[in-house]
Short mmCIF file of C-alpha atoms in Angstrom, two decimals:
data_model
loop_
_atom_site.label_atom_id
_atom_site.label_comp_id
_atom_site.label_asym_id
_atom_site.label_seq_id
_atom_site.Cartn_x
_atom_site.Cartn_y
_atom_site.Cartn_z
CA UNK H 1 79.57 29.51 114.53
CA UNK H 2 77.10 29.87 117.79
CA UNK H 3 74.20 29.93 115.62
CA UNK H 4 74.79 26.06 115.38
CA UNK H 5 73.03 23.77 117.04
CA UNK H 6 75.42 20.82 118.91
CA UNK H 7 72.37 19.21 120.67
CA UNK H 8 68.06 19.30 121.63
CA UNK H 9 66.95 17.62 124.79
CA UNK H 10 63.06 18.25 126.28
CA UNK H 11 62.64 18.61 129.98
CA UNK H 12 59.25 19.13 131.08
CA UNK H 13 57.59 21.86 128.75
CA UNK H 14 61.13 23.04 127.84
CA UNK H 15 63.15 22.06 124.69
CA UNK H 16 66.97 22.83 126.05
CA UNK H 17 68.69 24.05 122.88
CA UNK H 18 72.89 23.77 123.31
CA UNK H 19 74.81 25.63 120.87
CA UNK H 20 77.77 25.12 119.42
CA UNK H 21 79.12 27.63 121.21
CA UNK H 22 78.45 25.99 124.46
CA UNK H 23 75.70 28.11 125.77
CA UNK H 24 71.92 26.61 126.56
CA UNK H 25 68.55 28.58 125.40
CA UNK H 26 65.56 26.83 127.46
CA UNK H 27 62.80 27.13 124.47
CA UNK H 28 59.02 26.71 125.99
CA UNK H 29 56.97 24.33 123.90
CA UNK H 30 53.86 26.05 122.87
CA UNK H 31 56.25 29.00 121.96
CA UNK H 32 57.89 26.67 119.68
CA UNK H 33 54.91 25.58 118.21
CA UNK H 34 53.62 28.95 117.93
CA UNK H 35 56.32 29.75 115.85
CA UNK H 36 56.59 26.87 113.39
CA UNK H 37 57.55 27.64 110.25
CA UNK H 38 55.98 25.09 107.83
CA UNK H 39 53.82 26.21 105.18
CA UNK H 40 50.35 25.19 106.98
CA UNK H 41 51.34 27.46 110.00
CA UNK H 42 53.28 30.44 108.12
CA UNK H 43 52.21 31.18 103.98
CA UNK H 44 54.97 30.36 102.16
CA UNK H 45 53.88 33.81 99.94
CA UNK H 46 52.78 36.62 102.61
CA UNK H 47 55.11 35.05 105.35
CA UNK H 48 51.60 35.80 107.42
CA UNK H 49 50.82 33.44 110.51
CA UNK H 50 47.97 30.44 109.71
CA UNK H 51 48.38 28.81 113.00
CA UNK H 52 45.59 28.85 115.69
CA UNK H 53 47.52 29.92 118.61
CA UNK H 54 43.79 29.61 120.60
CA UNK H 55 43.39 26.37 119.08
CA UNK H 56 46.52 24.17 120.05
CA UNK H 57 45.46 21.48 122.50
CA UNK H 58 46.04 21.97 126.39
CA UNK H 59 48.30 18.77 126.47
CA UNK H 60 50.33 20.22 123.58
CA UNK H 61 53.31 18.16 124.16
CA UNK H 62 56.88 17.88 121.91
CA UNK H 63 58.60 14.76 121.37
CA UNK H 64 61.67 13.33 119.57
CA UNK H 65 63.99 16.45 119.07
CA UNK H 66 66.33 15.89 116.22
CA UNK H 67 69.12 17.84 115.42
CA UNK H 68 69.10 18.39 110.95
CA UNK H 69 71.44 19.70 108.08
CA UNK H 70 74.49 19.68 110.41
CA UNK H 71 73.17 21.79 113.09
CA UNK H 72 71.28 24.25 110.84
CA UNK H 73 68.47 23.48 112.14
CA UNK H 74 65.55 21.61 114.72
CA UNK H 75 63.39 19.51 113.99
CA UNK H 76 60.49 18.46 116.70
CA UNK H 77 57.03 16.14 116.29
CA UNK H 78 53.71 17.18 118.78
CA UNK H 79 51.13 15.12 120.06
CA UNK H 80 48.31 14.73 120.03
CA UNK H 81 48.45 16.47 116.96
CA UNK H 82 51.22 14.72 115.32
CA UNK H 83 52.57 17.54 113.58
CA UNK H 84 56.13 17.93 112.44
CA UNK H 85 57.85 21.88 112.64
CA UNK H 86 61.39 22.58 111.40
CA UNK H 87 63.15 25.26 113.35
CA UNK H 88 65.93 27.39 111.35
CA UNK H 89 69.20 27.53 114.05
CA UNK H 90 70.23 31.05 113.09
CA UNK H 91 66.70 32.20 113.56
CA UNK H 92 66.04 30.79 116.96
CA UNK H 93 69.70 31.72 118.06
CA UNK H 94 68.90 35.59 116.92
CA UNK H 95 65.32 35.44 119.00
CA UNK H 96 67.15 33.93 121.90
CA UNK H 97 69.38 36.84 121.82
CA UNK H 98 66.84 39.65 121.46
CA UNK H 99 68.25 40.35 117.83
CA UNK H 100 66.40 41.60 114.93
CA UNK H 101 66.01 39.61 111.67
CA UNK H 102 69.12 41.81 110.04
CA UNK H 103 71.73 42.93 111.94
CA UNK H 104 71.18 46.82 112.89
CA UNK H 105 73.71 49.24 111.85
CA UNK H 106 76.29 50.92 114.84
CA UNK H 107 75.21 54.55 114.96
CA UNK H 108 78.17 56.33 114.50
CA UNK H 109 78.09 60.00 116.45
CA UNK H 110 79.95 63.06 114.70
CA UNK H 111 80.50 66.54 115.44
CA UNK H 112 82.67 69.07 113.24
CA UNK H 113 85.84 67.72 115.00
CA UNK H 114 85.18 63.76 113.70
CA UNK H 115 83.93 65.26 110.45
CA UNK H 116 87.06 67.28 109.59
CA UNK H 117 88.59 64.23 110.16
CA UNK H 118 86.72 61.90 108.81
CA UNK H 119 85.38 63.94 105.60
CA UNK H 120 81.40 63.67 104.55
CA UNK H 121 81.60 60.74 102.48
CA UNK H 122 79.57 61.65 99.04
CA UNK H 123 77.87 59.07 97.25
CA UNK H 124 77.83 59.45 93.30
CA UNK H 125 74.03 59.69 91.83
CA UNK H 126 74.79 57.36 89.40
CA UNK H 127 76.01 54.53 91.69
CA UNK H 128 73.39 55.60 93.65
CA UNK H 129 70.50 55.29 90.87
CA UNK H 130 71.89 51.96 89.07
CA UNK H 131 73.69 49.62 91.21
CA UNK H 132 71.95 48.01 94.64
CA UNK H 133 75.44 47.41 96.00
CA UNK H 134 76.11 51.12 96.31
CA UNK H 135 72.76 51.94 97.11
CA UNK H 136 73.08 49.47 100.08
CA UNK H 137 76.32 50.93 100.98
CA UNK H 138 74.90 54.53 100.77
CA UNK H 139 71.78 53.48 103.01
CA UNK H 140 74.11 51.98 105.71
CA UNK H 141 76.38 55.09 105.74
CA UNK H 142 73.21 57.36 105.93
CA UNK H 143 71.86 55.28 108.91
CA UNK H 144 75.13 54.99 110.35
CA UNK H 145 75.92 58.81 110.73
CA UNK H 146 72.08 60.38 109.91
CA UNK H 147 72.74 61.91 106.41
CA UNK H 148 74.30 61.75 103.18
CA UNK H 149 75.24 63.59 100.47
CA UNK H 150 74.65 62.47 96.67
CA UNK H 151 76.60 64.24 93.87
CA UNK H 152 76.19 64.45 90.71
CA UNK H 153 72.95 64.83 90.13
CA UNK H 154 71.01 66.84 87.25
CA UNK H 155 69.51 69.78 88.71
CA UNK H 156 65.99 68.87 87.37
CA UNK H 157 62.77 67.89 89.72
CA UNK H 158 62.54 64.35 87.61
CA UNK H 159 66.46 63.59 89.09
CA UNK H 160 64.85 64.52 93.09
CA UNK H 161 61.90 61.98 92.42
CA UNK H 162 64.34 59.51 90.88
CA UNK H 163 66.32 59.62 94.07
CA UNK H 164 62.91 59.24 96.45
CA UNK H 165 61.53 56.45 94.38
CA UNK H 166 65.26 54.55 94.36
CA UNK H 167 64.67 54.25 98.55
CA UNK H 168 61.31 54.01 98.37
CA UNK H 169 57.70 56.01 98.13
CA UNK H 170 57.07 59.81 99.14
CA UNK H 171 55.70 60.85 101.94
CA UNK H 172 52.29 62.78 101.50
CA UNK H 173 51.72 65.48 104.55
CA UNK H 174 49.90 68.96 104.63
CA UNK H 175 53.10 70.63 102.61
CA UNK H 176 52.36 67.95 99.78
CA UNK H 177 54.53 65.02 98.82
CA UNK H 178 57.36 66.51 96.26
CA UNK H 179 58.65 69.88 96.97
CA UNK H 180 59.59 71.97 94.51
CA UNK H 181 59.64 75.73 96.30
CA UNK H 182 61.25 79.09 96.08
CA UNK H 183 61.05 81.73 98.78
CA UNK H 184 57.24 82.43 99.23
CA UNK H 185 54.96 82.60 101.97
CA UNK H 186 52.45 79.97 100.35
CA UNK H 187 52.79 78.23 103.61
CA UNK H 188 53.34 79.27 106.97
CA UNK H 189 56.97 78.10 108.16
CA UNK H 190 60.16 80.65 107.74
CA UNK H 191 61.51 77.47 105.94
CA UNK H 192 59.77 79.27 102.77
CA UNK H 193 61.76 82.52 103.30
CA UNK H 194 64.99 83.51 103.23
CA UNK H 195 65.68 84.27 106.86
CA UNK H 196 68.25 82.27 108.73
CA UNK H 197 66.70 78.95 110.39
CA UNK H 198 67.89 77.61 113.53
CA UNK H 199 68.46 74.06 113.95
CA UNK H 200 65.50 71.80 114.52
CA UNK H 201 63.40 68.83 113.44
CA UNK H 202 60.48 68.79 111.09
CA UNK H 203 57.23 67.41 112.22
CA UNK H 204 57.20 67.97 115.88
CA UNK H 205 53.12 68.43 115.68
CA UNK H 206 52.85 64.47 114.21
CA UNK H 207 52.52 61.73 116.02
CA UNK H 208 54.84 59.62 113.67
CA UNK H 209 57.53 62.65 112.64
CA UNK H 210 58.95 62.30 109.11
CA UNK H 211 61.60 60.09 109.25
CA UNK H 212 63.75 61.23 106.15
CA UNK H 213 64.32 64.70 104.45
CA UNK H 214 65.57 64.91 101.25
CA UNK H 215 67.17 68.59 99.66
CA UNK H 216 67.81 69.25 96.23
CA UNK H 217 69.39 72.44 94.76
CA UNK H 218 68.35 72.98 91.20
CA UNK H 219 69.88 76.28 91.24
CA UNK H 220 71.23 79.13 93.39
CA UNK H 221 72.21 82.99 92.26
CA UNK H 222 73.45 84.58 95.42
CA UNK H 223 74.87 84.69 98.68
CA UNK H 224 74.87 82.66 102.05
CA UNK H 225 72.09 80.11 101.82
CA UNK H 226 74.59 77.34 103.63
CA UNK H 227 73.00 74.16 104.84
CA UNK H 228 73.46 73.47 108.74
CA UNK H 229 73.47 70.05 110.40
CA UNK H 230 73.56 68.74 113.61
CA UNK H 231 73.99 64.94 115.41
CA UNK H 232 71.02 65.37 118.01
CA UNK H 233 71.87 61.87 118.95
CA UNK H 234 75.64 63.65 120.11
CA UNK H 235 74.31 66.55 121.64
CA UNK H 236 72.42 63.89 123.74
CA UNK H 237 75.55 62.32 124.82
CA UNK H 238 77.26 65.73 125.48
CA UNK H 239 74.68 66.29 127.96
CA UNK H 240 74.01 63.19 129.32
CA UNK H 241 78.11 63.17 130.09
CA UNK H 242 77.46 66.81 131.40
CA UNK H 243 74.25 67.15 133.57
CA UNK H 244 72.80 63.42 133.66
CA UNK H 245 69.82 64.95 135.68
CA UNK H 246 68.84 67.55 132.89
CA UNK H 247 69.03 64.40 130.22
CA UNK H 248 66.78 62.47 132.40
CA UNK H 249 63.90 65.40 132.12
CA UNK H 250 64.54 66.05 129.28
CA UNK H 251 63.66 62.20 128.20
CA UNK H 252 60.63 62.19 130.50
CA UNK H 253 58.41 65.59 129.78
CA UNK H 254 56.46 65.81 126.86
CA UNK H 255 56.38 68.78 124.60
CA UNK H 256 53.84 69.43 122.34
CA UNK H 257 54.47 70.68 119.06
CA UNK H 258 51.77 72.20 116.48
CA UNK H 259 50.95 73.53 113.49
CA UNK H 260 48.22 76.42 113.27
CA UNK H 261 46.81 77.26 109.70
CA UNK H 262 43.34 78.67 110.25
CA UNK H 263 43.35 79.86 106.18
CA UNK H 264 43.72 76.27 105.46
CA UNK H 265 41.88 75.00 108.13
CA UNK H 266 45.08 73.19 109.73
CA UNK H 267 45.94 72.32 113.30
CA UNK H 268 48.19 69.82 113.73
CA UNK H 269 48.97 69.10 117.37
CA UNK H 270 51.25 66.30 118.96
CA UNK H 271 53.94 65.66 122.06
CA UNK H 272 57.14 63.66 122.85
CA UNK H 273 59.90 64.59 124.97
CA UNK H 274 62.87 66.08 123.47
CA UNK H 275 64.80 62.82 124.12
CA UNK H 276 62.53 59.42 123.35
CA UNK H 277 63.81 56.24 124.46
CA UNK H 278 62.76 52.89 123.35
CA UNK H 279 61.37 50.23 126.45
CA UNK H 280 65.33 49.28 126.62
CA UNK H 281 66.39 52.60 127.37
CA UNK H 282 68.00 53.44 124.30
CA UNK H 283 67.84 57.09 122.74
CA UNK H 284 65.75 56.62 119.55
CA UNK H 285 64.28 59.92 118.39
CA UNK H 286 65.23 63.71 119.03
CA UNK H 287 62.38 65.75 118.62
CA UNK H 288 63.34 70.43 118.98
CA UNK H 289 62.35 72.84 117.24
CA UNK H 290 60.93 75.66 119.49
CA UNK H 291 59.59 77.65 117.18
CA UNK H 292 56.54 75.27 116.78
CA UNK H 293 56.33 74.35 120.47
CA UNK H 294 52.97 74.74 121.57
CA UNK H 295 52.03 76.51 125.18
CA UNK H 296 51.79 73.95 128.15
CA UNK H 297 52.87 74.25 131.71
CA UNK H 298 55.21 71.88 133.18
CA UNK H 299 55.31 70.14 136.84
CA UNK H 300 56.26 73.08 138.62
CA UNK H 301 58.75 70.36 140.78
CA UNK H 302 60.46 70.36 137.29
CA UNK H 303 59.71 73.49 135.02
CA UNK H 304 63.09 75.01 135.88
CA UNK H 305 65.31 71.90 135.28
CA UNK H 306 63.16 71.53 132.17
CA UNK H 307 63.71 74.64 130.84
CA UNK H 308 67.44 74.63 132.32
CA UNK H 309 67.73 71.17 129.70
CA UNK H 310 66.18 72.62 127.07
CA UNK H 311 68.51 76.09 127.11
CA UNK H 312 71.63 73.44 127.22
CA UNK H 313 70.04 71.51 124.47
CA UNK H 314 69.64 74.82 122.23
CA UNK H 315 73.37 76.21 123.42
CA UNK H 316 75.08 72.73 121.86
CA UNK H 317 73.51 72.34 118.69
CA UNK H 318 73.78 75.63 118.32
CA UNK H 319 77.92 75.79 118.96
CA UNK H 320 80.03 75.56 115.58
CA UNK H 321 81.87 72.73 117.61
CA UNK H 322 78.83 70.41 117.20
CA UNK H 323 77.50 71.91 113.64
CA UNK H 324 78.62 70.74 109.39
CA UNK H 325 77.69 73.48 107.96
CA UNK H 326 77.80 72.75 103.96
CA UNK H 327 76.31 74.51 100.70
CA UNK H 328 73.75 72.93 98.20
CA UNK H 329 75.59 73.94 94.83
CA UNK H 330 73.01 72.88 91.77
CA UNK H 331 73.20 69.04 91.43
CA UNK H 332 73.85 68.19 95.31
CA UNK H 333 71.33 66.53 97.25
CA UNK H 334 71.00 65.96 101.03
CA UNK H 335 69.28 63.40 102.54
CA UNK H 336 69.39 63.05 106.34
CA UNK H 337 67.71 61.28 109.63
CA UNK H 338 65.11 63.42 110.94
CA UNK H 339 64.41 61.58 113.64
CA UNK H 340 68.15 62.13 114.88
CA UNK H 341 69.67 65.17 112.55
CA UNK H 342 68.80 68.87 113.14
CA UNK H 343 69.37 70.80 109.89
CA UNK H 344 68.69 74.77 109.44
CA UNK H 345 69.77 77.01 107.01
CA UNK H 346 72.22 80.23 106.79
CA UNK H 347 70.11 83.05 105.72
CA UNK H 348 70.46 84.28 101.65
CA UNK H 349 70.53 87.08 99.24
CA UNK H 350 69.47 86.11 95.75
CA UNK H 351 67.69 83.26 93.98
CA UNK H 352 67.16 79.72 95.37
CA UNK H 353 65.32 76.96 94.00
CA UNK H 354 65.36 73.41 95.86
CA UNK H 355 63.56 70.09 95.19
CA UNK H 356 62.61 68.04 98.21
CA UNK H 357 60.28 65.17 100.16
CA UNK H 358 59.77 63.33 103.14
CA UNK H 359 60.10 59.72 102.90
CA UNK H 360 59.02 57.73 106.34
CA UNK H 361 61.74 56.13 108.78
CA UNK H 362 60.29 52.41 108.44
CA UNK H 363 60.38 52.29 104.51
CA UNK H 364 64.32 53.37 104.25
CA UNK H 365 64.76 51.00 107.41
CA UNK H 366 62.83 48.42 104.94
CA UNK H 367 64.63 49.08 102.02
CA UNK H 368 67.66 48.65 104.16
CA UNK H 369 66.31 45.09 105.66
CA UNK H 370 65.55 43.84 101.87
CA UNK H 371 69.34 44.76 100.53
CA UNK H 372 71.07 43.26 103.90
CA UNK H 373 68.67 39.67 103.20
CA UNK H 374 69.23 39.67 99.46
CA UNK H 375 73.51 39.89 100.59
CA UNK H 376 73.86 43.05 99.02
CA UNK H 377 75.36 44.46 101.97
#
């Protein structure tokens, strides 16, 4: 295992850390004892930091590096203060690398090709509701390929909530928390008619877009009414492997998005590009829908290449090559990534009822974290 430590030797301010797998992580000192874990620098309860960081002497110096529980872990005394800090081996060999606590899932991009394929992969609601094995197993697959359908489910608004509660709490936002709608016009968004909706993301006018979107059909008399879905995150690819300039605007400009509701005293206003990349480079959130894009004018250097992007953006997802399209019978849930998944909706004839939330990306990527720690997964 390379999470073992063979050997600890201190050179200077540095504690030289040789695994077992041969390679050498140079540690700094005051890092180290900025990070020790005993319980008067980290409570044992809230896992919140107690050390002074301001307070550590100047000549903060480590001594005596000892190697405990057969590698597991470090162990090093400072002076002056003549502390003693214990150093987990897996932990310091996952900061070393620049990994995260838990190890994060491999997205996994689909299109209808792959899906055909590869089928959707239901989940039963009663695994889902009762056992943390399959729940962990269901979260994975949902972060893996941005959705998930659950079956089996009783077509009542308690069963929705059950669901919601089972990741973790509902989101509250200007539509509410629980949805439980028909086609009306109480609000203004065509998602409340019966009209045919292209794909998109919810929440372009917030700052922090709703991470998760949950549908429920309690019941359906009628026609047409499919659910559509698209992987934004392979849509990105496609044109990044395409027209690697147009995927570079459209990763740079910001496009606001808002919502306008002067009856209820709403307006919601926000921007992100299309594409947002994390400080590594990697594609982390897709953010369309141009029906709520708000009026702005572009560099004129790059307005045409910008709206060139965002034409090849809207041609992909909306080609039947990159699209599931799937219907909500009574009892069938979808829950998908809306940070990453487009949905829309096949216009209708007849009766539709559908239960629904918004529950936010960090607590399903918590409730994720808690059920990898606790082995579940």
């Amino acid at each position: 295992m390379g999470s073992l430590i063979r050997s600890a030797a201190l050179d200077a301010s540095l504690c030289n850390v040789t695994w077992s797998d041969g390679h050498t992580t140079a540690f700094p000192a005051l890092w180290l004892r900025d990070h020790c874990g005993c319980p008067d620098c980290l409570h044992p309860e809230t896992h919140q930091r107690l050390v002074d960081t301001f307070s550590l002497p100047d000549d903060l110096t480590p001594q005596d590096p000892q190697v405990a529980d057969n590698g597991r872990a470090l162990i090093l005394t400072w002076s002056p203060e003549r502390h003693s800090s214990r150093y987990d081996a897996d932990l310091l060999r996952r900061l070393a690398d620049g990994k995260e606590p838990t190890d994060p899932v491999a997205k996994t991009l689909w299109d209808a090709a792959t899906l055909a394929e590869e089928g959707l992969g239901e989940v039963p609601a009663e695994g889902f509701l009762s056992d943390d094995d399959l729940l962990a197993e269901a979260l994975t697959k949902l972060d893996r390929r941005g959705f998930l359908f659950v079956e089996g489910l009783d077509p009542t608004p308690e069963a929705t909530q059950a669901v919601a509660r089972r990741i973790s709490y509902i989101r509250e936002t200007i539509f509410g928390g629980f949805w439980d709608f028909t086609a009306n016009m109480e609000h203004k968004d065509t998602a409340y008619t019966t009209l045919e909706i292209g794909p998109h993301t919810d929440g372009t006018y917030s700052f922090d877009g709703p991470g998760y979107q949950m549908f429920h059909c309690l019941a359906f008399e009628g026609t047409g009414g499919e659910s559509l879905l698209v992987d934004g995150f392979r849509v990105a690819r496609e044109i990044q492997e395409r027209a690697p300039d147009l995927y570079r605007v459209l990763g740079e400009i910001a496009v606001p998005g808002q919502y306008l509701d002067h009856e209820r005293g709403v307006h919601l206003l926000a921007k992100r590009p299309v594409l947002r990349h994390d400080s590594d480079g990697a594609l982390i959130q897709v953010s369309y829908n141009n029906h709520d894009r708000a009026a702005f004018l572009p560099d004129r250097e790059r307005l045409e290449a910008f709206y060139e992007g965002l034409r090849l953006f809207h041609r992909l997802a909306n080609d039947p090559a990159f699209q599931m399209i799937e219907r909500l019978a009574p009892g069938r849930m979808l829950i998908f990534d809306n940070w990453r998944t487009l949905h829309g909706r096949k216009a209708y004839q007849g009766k539709r009822r559908l239960a629904g939330a918004y529950i936010n990306k960090e607590d399903v990527e918590s409730r994720l974290r808690v059920l990898q720690l606790k082995g579940a997964v």
